[in-house]
Amino acid sequence: MRAPNPVGLAAGFDKRCVYLDTLPDLGFGYLVAGTITREPRPGNPRPRLARRPAEESLVNAMGFPSDGVETCAKRLERCERRVPIVASVAALGDEDTLFCVRRLDAHVDGFELNVSSPNTAGVWEYQDAEALRRLLTLLQSRTKPLFVKIPPYQDEAGREKAHALLGACLEAGAQGVTVANALPVLEPRVTTGTGGLSGRALLESTLVMTADARREVGGDLAVNACGGIATPADARRAIDAGADSVQLYTALVYRGPGVVNQIVAGLARSHRA
């Protein structure tokens, strides 16, 4: 995919694919829409989102609320693709995932396969390298590039597990990876008691995981850094660590919509320097 700049909107902001015509005005180089599921889903009961302002972070326990692939496909078909649009697709079983990819293939510029949501147990099956390899093999009939959003890790066991997933991506025809999804944490303010941490609290671990991923895949896969990016300096550090692009979402909540153009302009200045 060719994008006008390397700053993307992370999955989860436009779950229903209704704002894609106007989001490019914020300055994004590409948009990740969804996560999209085959059937409509209400998600988890409310409250399912909590702020942690002191660390510019959020905990979400959304649980894949979605209008379903048919409705999203019709919206994507009508959408003016001013920048590349990537569909985040939930890996909720081989058949449903394949159905979604086939239904959306003509209407998007790429796919991001969500195998790592901390709030939806069904995707966790694909955090096994063999299961992911099987699914990626089934998805090879698509015509658009595919990226896999891997789970975060904080210890050596998690690192080894993530690296096994990177190996499956290399072997089974993915074009890249997004590093990484939200971090599972306890949160008593949401109905589930747990959720996924996003925002500034993740920045340093995102940079470590990005560098790890680049070492593992070399130049064979694209690497998108996602988690804690909120300033031009953050984005530059991620790119220096090996990222081809960065994705943000929580920064919009705490720093406002102007943050996107600030990061894009800052990256352009640092590139010229």
PDB file of C-alpha atoms in Angstrom:
ATOM      1  CA  MET A   1       0.000   0.000   0.000  1.00  0.00           C
ATOM      2  CA  ARG A   2       1.104   3.545  -0.706  1.00  0.00           C
ATOM      3  CA  ALA A   3       0.072   6.135   1.862  1.00  0.00           C
ATOM      4  CA  PRO A   4       0.695   9.901   1.856  1.00  0.00           C
ATOM      5  CA  ASN A   5       2.308   9.670   5.307  1.00  0.00           C
ATOM      6  CA  PRO A   6       3.108   6.933   7.848  1.00  0.00           C
ATOM      7  CA  VAL A   7       0.587   7.939  10.548  1.00  0.00           C
ATOM      8  CA  GLY A   8      -2.441   5.671  10.678  1.00  0.00           C
ATOM      9  CA  LEU A   9      -5.634   5.555  12.703  1.00  0.00           C
ATOM     10  CA  ALA A  10      -5.643   2.444  14.876  1.00  0.00           C
ATOM     11  CA  ALA A  11      -8.510  -0.044  14.893  1.00  0.00           C
ATOM     12  CA  GLY A  12     -11.346   0.585  17.328  1.00  0.00           C
ATOM     13  CA  PHE A  13     -12.084   4.249  16.631  1.00  0.00           C
ATOM     14  CA  ASP A  14     -14.467   3.738  13.717  1.00  0.00           C
ATOM     15  CA  LYS A  15     -15.843   0.297  14.518  1.00  0.00           C
ATOM     16  CA  ARG A  16     -18.953   0.804  12.343  1.00  0.00           C
ATOM     17  CA  CYS A  17     -17.155   2.288   9.278  1.00  0.00           C
ATOM     18  CA  VAL A  18     -19.229   5.486   9.320  1.00  0.00           C
ATOM     19  CA  TYR A  19     -16.570   8.243   9.540  1.00  0.00           C
ATOM     20  CA  LEU A  20     -14.116   7.119   6.854  1.00  0.00           C
ATOM     21  CA  ASP A  21     -14.988   9.921   4.429  1.00  0.00           C
ATOM     22  CA  THR A  22     -14.014  12.649   6.900  1.00  0.00           C
ATOM     23  CA  LEU A  23     -11.223  11.147   9.034  1.00  0.00           C
ATOM     24  CA  PRO A  24      -8.558  11.868   6.367  1.00  0.00           C
ATOM     25  CA  ASP A  25      -9.135  15.589   7.118  1.00  0.00           C
ATOM     26  CA  LEU A  26      -7.363  15.066  10.449  1.00  0.00           C
ATOM     27  CA  GLY A  27      -4.174  14.259   8.544  1.00  0.00           C
ATOM     28  CA  PHE A  28      -4.026  10.463   8.693  1.00  0.00           C
ATOM     29  CA  GLY A  29      -2.066   8.677   5.993  1.00  0.00           C
ATOM     30  CA  TYR A  30      -4.276   5.592   6.288  1.00  0.00           C
ATOM     31  CA  LEU A  31      -7.226   4.367   8.334  1.00  0.00           C
ATOM     32  CA  VAL A  32      -7.896   1.048  10.061  1.00  0.00           C
ATOM     33  CA  ALA A  33     -11.667   0.487  10.163  1.00  0.00           C
ATOM     34  CA  GLY A  34     -13.409  -1.885  12.548  1.00  0.00           C
ATOM     35  CA  THR A  35     -12.850  -4.388  14.086  1.00  0.00           C
ATOM     36  CA  ILE A  36     -15.492  -6.014  11.848  1.00  0.00           C
ATOM     37  CA  THR A  37     -17.254  -9.280  12.711  1.00  0.00           C
ATOM     38  CA  ARG A  38     -19.370 -11.504  10.480  1.00  0.00           C
ATOM     39  CA  GLU A  39     -22.607 -10.985  12.431  1.00  0.00           C
ATOM     40  CA  PRO A  40     -23.738  -7.885  14.337  1.00  0.00           C
ATOM     41  CA  ARG A  41     -22.618  -7.912  17.974  1.00  0.00           C
ATOM     42  CA  PRO A  42     -23.541  -5.647  20.902  1.00  0.00           C
ATOM     43  CA  GLY A  43     -20.178  -5.998  22.637  1.00  0.00           C
ATOM     44  CA  ASN A  44     -19.776  -6.232  26.388  1.00  0.00           C
ATOM     45  CA  PRO A  45     -22.245  -4.579  28.809  1.00  0.00           C
ATOM     46  CA  ARG A  46     -21.583  -0.978  29.838  1.00  0.00           C
ATOM     47  CA  PRO A  47     -19.637   0.531  31.483  1.00  0.00           C
ATOM     48  CA  ARG A  48     -16.845  -0.773  29.273  1.00  0.00           C
ATOM     49  CA  LEU A  49     -14.407   2.140  29.050  1.00  0.00           C
ATOM     50  CA  ALA A  50     -12.396   3.893  31.773  1.00  0.00           C
ATOM     51  CA  ARG A  51      -9.886   6.733  31.645  1.00  0.00           C
ATOM     52  CA  ARG A  52      -6.549   6.878  33.433  1.00  0.00           C
ATOM     53  CA  PRO A  53      -5.763  10.579  32.933  1.00  0.00           C
ATOM     54  CA  ALA A  54      -2.556  10.661  34.974  1.00  0.00           C
ATOM     55  CA  GLU A  55      -0.874   8.443  32.384  1.00  0.00           C
ATOM     56  CA  GLU A  56      -2.900   9.562  29.338  1.00  0.00           C
ATOM     57  CA  SER A  57      -4.260   6.051  29.009  1.00  0.00           C
ATOM     58  CA  LEU A  58      -7.554   4.204  28.635  1.00  0.00           C
ATOM     59  CA  VAL A  59      -8.819   0.771  29.616  1.00  0.00           C
ATOM     60  CA  ASN A  60     -11.421  -0.612  27.240  1.00  0.00           C
ATOM     61  CA  ALA A  61     -13.536  -3.725  27.560  1.00  0.00           C
ATOM     62  CA  MET A  62     -15.597  -3.170  24.420  1.00  0.00           C
ATOM     63  CA  GLY A  63     -15.779  -6.796  23.273  1.00  0.00           C
ATOM     64  CA  PHE A  64     -16.108  -6.199  19.489  1.00  0.00           C
ATOM     65  CA  PRO A  65     -19.357  -4.223  19.133  1.00  0.00           C
ATOM     66  CA  SER A  66     -20.021  -4.357  15.379  1.00  0.00           C
ATOM     67  CA  ASP A  67     -22.777  -3.748  12.861  1.00  0.00           C
ATOM     68  CA  GLY A  68     -21.659  -6.908  11.049  1.00  0.00           C
ATOM     69  CA  VAL A  69     -19.782  -7.418   7.805  1.00  0.00           C
ATOM     70  CA  GLU A  70     -22.732  -6.919   5.430  1.00  0.00           C
ATOM     71  CA  THR A  71     -23.549  -3.457   6.748  1.00  0.00           C
ATOM     72  CA  CYS A  72     -19.875  -2.472   6.942  1.00  0.00           C
ATOM     73  CA  ALA A  73     -19.227  -3.744   3.406  1.00  0.00           C
ATOM     74  CA  LYS A  74     -22.027  -1.558   2.029  1.00  0.00           C
ATOM     75  CA  ARG A  75     -20.614   1.488   3.811  1.00  0.00           C
ATOM     76  CA  LEU A  76     -17.114   0.733   2.558  1.00  0.00           C
ATOM     77  CA  GLU A  77     -18.421   0.297  -0.982  1.00  0.00           C
ATOM     78  CA  ARG A  78     -19.856   3.829  -0.880  1.00  0.00           C
ATOM     79  CA  CYS A  79     -16.806   5.324   0.838  1.00  0.00           C
ATOM     80  CA  GLU A  80     -14.495   7.679  -1.018  1.00  0.00           C
ATOM     81  CA  ARG A  81     -11.058   6.126  -0.452  1.00  0.00           C
ATOM     82  CA  ARG A  82      -9.028   9.331  -0.117  1.00  0.00           C
ATOM     83  CA  VAL A  83      -6.330   7.445   1.784  1.00  0.00           C
ATOM     84  CA  PRO A  84      -5.811   3.680   2.055  1.00  0.00           C
ATOM     85  CA  ILE A  85      -8.436   1.939   4.186  1.00  0.00           C
ATOM     86  CA  VAL A  86      -7.515  -1.217   6.058  1.00  0.00           C
ATOM     87  CA  ALA A  87     -10.295  -3.428   7.442  1.00  0.00           C
ATOM     88  CA  SER A  88      -9.628  -4.847  10.893  1.00  0.00           C
ATOM     89  CA  VAL A  89     -11.242  -8.288  10.840  1.00  0.00           C
ATOM     90  CA  ALA A  90     -11.933 -10.360  13.936  1.00  0.00           C
ATOM     91  CA  ALA A  91     -10.384 -13.822  13.877  1.00  0.00           C
ATOM     92  CA  LEU A  92     -13.470 -15.543  15.310  1.00  0.00           C
ATOM     93  CA  GLY A  93     -13.159 -18.918  13.620  1.00  0.00           C
ATOM     94  CA  ASP A  94     -11.752 -19.959  10.246  1.00  0.00           C
ATOM     95  CA  GLU A  95     -15.054 -19.847   8.354  1.00  0.00           C
ATOM     96  CA  ASP A  96     -16.260 -16.479   9.671  1.00  0.00           C
ATOM     97  CA  THR A  97     -12.867 -14.847   9.116  1.00  0.00           C
ATOM     98  CA  LEU A  98     -12.632 -16.145   5.558  1.00  0.00           C
ATOM     99  CA  PHE A  99     -16.190 -14.963   4.874  1.00  0.00           C
ATOM    100  CA  CYS A 100     -15.373 -11.440   6.083  1.00  0.00           C
ATOM    101  CA  VAL A 101     -12.178 -11.187   4.051  1.00  0.00           C
ATOM    102  CA  ARG A 102     -13.893 -12.374   0.882  1.00  0.00           C
ATOM    103  CA  ARG A 103     -16.821 -10.005   1.412  1.00  0.00           C
ATOM    104  CA  LEU A 104     -14.595  -6.973   2.004  1.00  0.00           C
ATOM    105  CA  ASP A 105     -11.755  -7.676  -0.421  1.00  0.00           C
ATOM    106  CA  ALA A 106     -13.080  -5.473  -3.231  1.00  0.00           C
ATOM    107  CA  HIS A 107     -13.807  -2.511  -0.959  1.00  0.00           C
ATOM    108  CA  VAL A 108     -10.600  -2.016   1.049  1.00  0.00           C
ATOM    109  CA  ASP A 109      -6.889  -1.579   0.442  1.00  0.00           C
ATOM    110  CA  GLY A 110      -5.747  -4.095   3.028  1.00  0.00           C
ATOM    111  CA  PHE A 111      -6.645  -6.163   6.082  1.00  0.00           C
ATOM    112  CA  GLU A 112      -5.495  -6.200   9.694  1.00  0.00           C
ATOM    113  CA  LEU A 113      -6.256  -9.542  11.311  1.00  0.00           C
ATOM    114  CA  ASN A 114      -7.164  -9.132  14.987  1.00  0.00           C
ATOM    115  CA  VAL A 115      -5.980 -12.219  16.868  1.00  0.00           C
ATOM    116  CA  SER A 116      -5.094 -10.326  20.019  1.00  0.00           C
ATOM    117  CA  SER A 117      -8.032  -8.412  21.498  1.00  0.00           C
ATOM    118  CA  PRO A 118      -7.784  -8.811  25.282  1.00  0.00           C
ATOM    119  CA  ASN A 119     -11.581  -8.560  25.548  1.00  0.00           C
ATOM    120  CA  THR A 120     -12.783 -11.299  23.190  1.00  0.00           C
ATOM    121  CA  ALA A 121     -11.787 -14.852  24.045  1.00  0.00           C
ATOM    122  CA  GLY A 122     -12.645 -16.255  20.614  1.00  0.00           C
ATOM    123  CA  VAL A 123      -9.611 -14.700  18.954  1.00  0.00           C
ATOM    124  CA  TRP A 124      -7.151 -16.194  21.427  1.00  0.00           C
ATOM    125  CA  GLU A 125      -7.174 -19.521  19.582  1.00  0.00           C
ATOM    126  CA  TYR A 126      -5.020 -17.861  16.934  1.00  0.00           C
ATOM    127  CA  GLN A 127      -2.312 -16.881  19.374  1.00  0.00           C
ATOM    128  CA  ASP A 128      -1.081 -20.413  18.742  1.00  0.00           C
ATOM    129  CA  ALA A 129       1.370 -20.323  15.855  1.00  0.00           C
ATOM    130  CA  GLU A 130      -0.017 -23.423  14.131  1.00  0.00           C
ATOM    131  CA  ALA A 131      -3.603 -22.151  14.312  1.00  0.00           C
ATOM    132  CA  LEU A 132      -2.520 -18.774  12.921  1.00  0.00           C
ATOM    133  CA  ARG A 133      -0.553 -20.439  10.138  1.00  0.00           C
ATOM    134  CA  ARG A 134      -3.636 -22.485   9.202  1.00  0.00           C
ATOM    135  CA  LEU A 135      -5.846 -19.418   9.088  1.00  0.00           C
ATOM    136  CA  LEU A 136      -3.364 -17.349   7.078  1.00  0.00           C
ATOM    137  CA  THR A 137      -3.090 -20.168   4.564  1.00  0.00           C
ATOM    138  CA  LEU A 138      -6.883 -20.132   4.136  1.00  0.00           C
ATOM    139  CA  LEU A 139      -6.784 -16.379   3.542  1.00  0.00           C
ATOM    140  CA  GLN A 140      -4.261 -16.517   0.711  1.00  0.00           C
ATOM    141  CA  SER A 141      -7.030 -16.200  -1.888  1.00  0.00           C
ATOM    142  CA  ARG A 142      -7.445 -12.496  -0.997  1.00  0.00           C
ATOM    143  CA  THR A 143      -6.138  -9.847  -3.388  1.00  0.00           C
ATOM    144  CA  LYS A 144      -5.124  -7.242  -0.771  1.00  0.00           C
ATOM    145  CA  PRO A 145      -2.212  -7.169   1.701  1.00  0.00           C
ATOM    146  CA  LEU A 146      -2.784  -8.524   5.199  1.00  0.00           C
ATOM    147  CA  PHE A 147      -1.239  -7.487   8.509  1.00  0.00           C
ATOM    148  CA  VAL A 148      -1.555  -9.424  11.771  1.00  0.00           C
ATOM    149  CA  LYS A 149      -2.039  -7.506  15.024  1.00  0.00           C
ATOM    150  CA  ILE A 150      -0.049  -9.419  17.598  1.00  0.00           C
ATOM    151  CA  PRO A 151      -0.558  -9.500  21.381  1.00  0.00           C
ATOM    152  CA  PRO A 152       1.709  -7.475  23.676  1.00  0.00           C
ATOM    153  CA  TYR A 153       4.136  -9.164  26.032  1.00  0.00           C
ATOM    154  CA  GLN A 154       6.068  -8.270  29.150  1.00  0.00           C
ATOM    155  CA  ASP A 155       8.167 -11.343  29.829  1.00  0.00           C
ATOM    156  CA  GLU A 156      10.309 -13.877  27.986  1.00  0.00           C
ATOM    157  CA  ALA A 157       7.521 -16.442  27.654  1.00  0.00           C
ATOM    158  CA  GLY A 158       5.290 -13.858  25.997  1.00  0.00           C
ATOM    159  CA  ARG A 159       8.137 -12.766  23.782  1.00  0.00           C
ATOM    160  CA  GLU A 160       8.731 -16.315  22.569  1.00  0.00           C
ATOM    161  CA  LYS A 161       5.025 -16.746  21.869  1.00  0.00           C
ATOM    162  CA  ALA A 162       4.899 -13.508  19.873  1.00  0.00           C
ATOM    163  CA  HIS A 163       7.982 -14.490  17.914  1.00  0.00           C
ATOM    164  CA  ALA A 164       6.359 -17.802  17.002  1.00  0.00           C
ATOM    165  CA  LEU A 165       3.433 -15.804  15.599  1.00  0.00           C
ATOM    166  CA  LEU A 166       5.862 -13.668  13.599  1.00  0.00           C
ATOM    167  CA  GLY A 167       7.310 -16.861  12.161  1.00  0.00           C
ATOM    168  CA  ALA A 168       3.842 -18.007  11.112  1.00  0.00           C
ATOM    169  CA  CYS A 169       3.269 -14.634   9.430  1.00  0.00           C
ATOM    170  CA  LEU A 170       6.497 -15.007   7.478  1.00  0.00           C
ATOM    171  CA  GLU A 171       5.731 -18.558   6.398  1.00  0.00           C
ATOM    172  CA  ALA A 172       2.048 -18.189   5.513  1.00  0.00           C
ATOM    173  CA  GLY A 173       2.005 -15.101   3.354  1.00  0.00           C
ATOM    174  CA  ALA A 174       1.194 -12.113   5.576  1.00  0.00           C
ATOM    175  CA  GLN A 175       2.603  -8.791   4.425  1.00  0.00           C
ATOM    176  CA  GLY A 176       3.191  -7.299   7.862  1.00  0.00           C
ATOM    177  CA  VAL A 177       2.420  -7.089  11.555  1.00  0.00           C
ATOM    178  CA  THR A 178       1.015  -4.463  13.891  1.00  0.00           C
ATOM    179  CA  VAL A 179       2.823  -4.281  17.227  1.00  0.00           C
ATOM    180  CA  ALA A 180       0.768  -4.526  19.377  1.00  0.00           C
ATOM    181  CA  ASN A 181      -2.759  -4.733  20.756  1.00  0.00           C
ATOM    182  CA  ALA A 182      -3.893  -3.361  24.124  1.00  0.00           C
ATOM    183  CA  LEU A 183      -2.374  -4.854  27.276  1.00  0.00           C
ATOM    184  CA  PRO A 184      -4.704  -6.944  29.506  1.00  0.00           C
ATOM    185  CA  VAL A 185      -5.123  -5.303  32.934  1.00  0.00           C
ATOM    186  CA  LEU A 186      -7.494  -5.384  35.900  1.00  0.00           C
ATOM    187  CA  GLU A 187     -10.020  -2.533  35.944  1.00  0.00           C
ATOM    188  CA  PRO A 188     -12.882  -2.552  38.490  1.00  0.00           C
ATOM    189  CA  ARG A 189     -14.717   0.330  36.751  1.00  0.00           C
ATOM    190  CA  VAL A 190     -15.736  -1.845  33.790  1.00  0.00           C
ATOM    191  CA  THR A 191     -18.332  -4.598  34.025  1.00  0.00           C
ATOM    192  CA  THR A 192     -15.927  -7.360  33.011  1.00  0.00           C
ATOM    193  CA  GLY A 193     -13.376  -6.413  35.695  1.00  0.00           C
ATOM    194  CA  THR A 194     -10.593  -6.522  33.111  1.00  0.00           C
ATOM    195  CA  GLY A 195      -9.821  -4.693  29.891  1.00  0.00           C
ATOM    196  CA  GLY A 196      -7.130  -3.602  27.479  1.00  0.00           C
ATOM    197  CA  LEU A 197      -4.773  -0.773  28.421  1.00  0.00           C
ATOM    198  CA  SER A 198      -3.896   1.714  25.673  1.00  0.00           C
ATOM    199  CA  GLY A 199      -2.124   5.069  25.585  1.00  0.00           C
ATOM    200  CA  ARG A 200       1.083   6.607  26.952  1.00  0.00           C
ATOM    201  CA  ALA A 201       1.600   3.854  29.528  1.00  0.00           C
ATOM    202  CA  LEU A 202       2.490   1.504  26.655  1.00  0.00           C
ATOM    203  CA  LEU A 203       5.016   3.615  24.754  1.00  0.00           C
ATOM    204  CA  GLU A 204       8.265   2.135  26.052  1.00  0.00           C
ATOM    205  CA  SER A 205       7.080  -1.459  25.671  1.00  0.00           C
ATOM    206  CA  THR A 206       5.829  -0.652  22.160  1.00  0.00           C
ATOM    207  CA  LEU A 207       9.302   0.542  21.202  1.00  0.00           C
ATOM    208  CA  VAL A 208      10.910  -2.621  22.612  1.00  0.00           C
ATOM    209  CA  MET A 209       8.431  -4.890  20.820  1.00  0.00           C
ATOM    210  CA  THR A 210       8.848  -2.966  17.566  1.00  0.00           C
ATOM    211  CA  ALA A 211      12.604  -3.415  17.655  1.00  0.00           C
ATOM    212  CA  ASP A 212      12.158  -7.107  18.518  1.00  0.00           C
ATOM    213  CA  ALA A 213       9.762  -7.600  15.608  1.00  0.00           C
ATOM    214  CA  ARG A 214      12.088  -5.889  13.146  1.00  0.00           C
ATOM    215  CA  ARG A 215      14.995  -8.092  14.224  1.00  0.00           C
ATOM    216  CA  GLU A 216      12.842 -11.199  13.829  1.00  0.00           C
ATOM    217  CA  VAL A 217      11.358 -10.450  10.404  1.00  0.00           C
ATOM    218  CA  GLY A 218      14.215  -8.477   8.870  1.00  0.00           C
ATOM    219  CA  GLY A 219      13.033  -6.686   5.747  1.00  0.00           C
ATOM    220  CA  ASP A 220      10.486  -9.348   4.809  1.00  0.00           C
ATOM    221  CA  LEU A 221       7.446  -7.865   6.584  1.00  0.00           C
ATOM    222  CA  ALA A 222       6.143  -4.376   7.246  1.00  0.00           C
ATOM    223  CA  VAL A 223       5.979  -3.409  10.922  1.00  0.00           C
ATOM    224  CA  ASN A 224       3.351  -0.976  12.233  1.00  0.00           C
ATOM    225  CA  ALA A 225       3.956   0.376  15.753  1.00  0.00           C
ATOM    226  CA  CYS A 226       0.787   0.857  17.815  1.00  0.00           C
ATOM    227  CA  GLY A 227       0.615   1.839  21.483  1.00  0.00           C
ATOM    228  CA  GLY A 228       1.421   5.101  23.236  1.00  0.00           C
ATOM    229  CA  ILE A 229       2.319   7.220  20.195  1.00  0.00           C
ATOM    230  CA  ALA A 230       1.302  10.826  20.988  1.00  0.00           C
ATOM    231  CA  THR A 231       4.087  13.161  19.805  1.00  0.00           C
ATOM    232  CA  PRO A 232       6.413  13.563  16.811  1.00  0.00           C
ATOM    233  CA  ALA A 233       9.277  12.365  19.015  1.00  0.00           C
ATOM    234  CA  ASP A 234       7.352   9.191  19.900  1.00  0.00           C
ATOM    235  CA  ALA A 235       6.711   8.487  16.235  1.00  0.00           C
ATOM    236  CA  ARG A 236      10.344   9.134  15.304  1.00  0.00           C
ATOM    237  CA  ARG A 237      11.532   6.758  18.025  1.00  0.00           C
ATOM    238  CA  ALA A 238       9.183   4.061  16.731  1.00  0.00           C
ATOM    239  CA  ILE A 239      10.386   4.485  13.156  1.00  0.00           C
ATOM    240  CA  ASP A 240      14.004   4.464  14.316  1.00  0.00           C
ATOM    241  CA  ALA A 241      13.218   1.214  16.168  1.00  0.00           C
ATOM    242  CA  GLY A 242      12.148  -0.364  12.874  1.00  0.00           C
ATOM    243  CA  ALA A 243       8.535   0.644  12.250  1.00  0.00           C
ATOM    244  CA  ASP A 244       7.324   1.434   8.744  1.00  0.00           C
ATOM    245  CA  SER A 245       4.301   3.255  10.152  1.00  0.00           C
ATOM    246  CA  VAL A 246       2.728   4.227  13.455  1.00  0.00           C
ATOM    247  CA  GLN A 247      -0.894   3.998  14.546  1.00  0.00           C
ATOM    248  CA  LEU A 248      -2.688   6.038  17.193  1.00  0.00           C
ATOM    249  CA  TYR A 249      -6.083   6.308  18.838  1.00  0.00           C
ATOM    250  CA  THR A 250      -5.856   7.210  22.543  1.00  0.00           C
ATOM    251  CA  ALA A 251      -3.767  10.300  21.737  1.00  0.00           C
ATOM    252  CA  LEU A 252      -6.862  11.765  20.058  1.00  0.00           C
ATOM    253  CA  VAL A 253      -8.703  11.603  23.400  1.00  0.00           C
ATOM    254  CA  TYR A 254      -6.058  13.390  25.445  1.00  0.00           C
ATOM    255  CA  ARG A 255      -4.393  15.676  22.885  1.00  0.00           C
ATOM    256  CA  GLY A 256      -7.230  16.423  20.489  1.00  0.00           C
ATOM    257  CA  PRO A 257      -7.622  15.977  16.729  1.00  0.00           C
ATOM    258  CA  GLY A 258      -4.720  18.324  15.930  1.00  0.00           C
ATOM    259  CA  VAL A 259      -2.266  15.731  17.229  1.00  0.00           C
ATOM    260  CA  VAL A 260      -2.247  13.904  13.885  1.00  0.00           C
ATOM    261  CA  ASN A 261      -1.013  16.836  11.828  1.00  0.00           C
ATOM    262  CA  GLN A 262       1.472  17.712  14.577  1.00  0.00           C
ATOM    263  CA  ILE A 263       3.015  14.257  14.308  1.00  0.00           C
ATOM    264  CA  VAL A 264       2.994  14.268  10.496  1.00  0.00           C
ATOM    265  CA  ALA A 265       4.667  17.695  10.386  1.00  0.00           C
ATOM    266  CA  GLY A 266       7.176  16.730  13.049  1.00  0.00           C
ATOM    267  CA  LEU A 267       8.177  13.598  11.172  1.00  0.00           C
ATOM    268  CA  ALA A 268       8.623  15.615   7.978  1.00  0.00           C
ATOM    269  CA  ARG A 269      10.915  18.088   9.779  1.00  0.00           C
ATOM    270  CA  SER A 270      13.003  15.326  11.346  1.00  0.00           C
ATOM    271  CA  HIS A 271      13.306  13.590   7.966  1.00  0.00           C
ATOM    272  CA  ARG A 272      14.568  16.781   6.318  1.00  0.00           C
ATOM    273  CA  ALA A 273      17.031  17.308   9.166  1.00  0.00           C
TER     274      ALA A 273
END
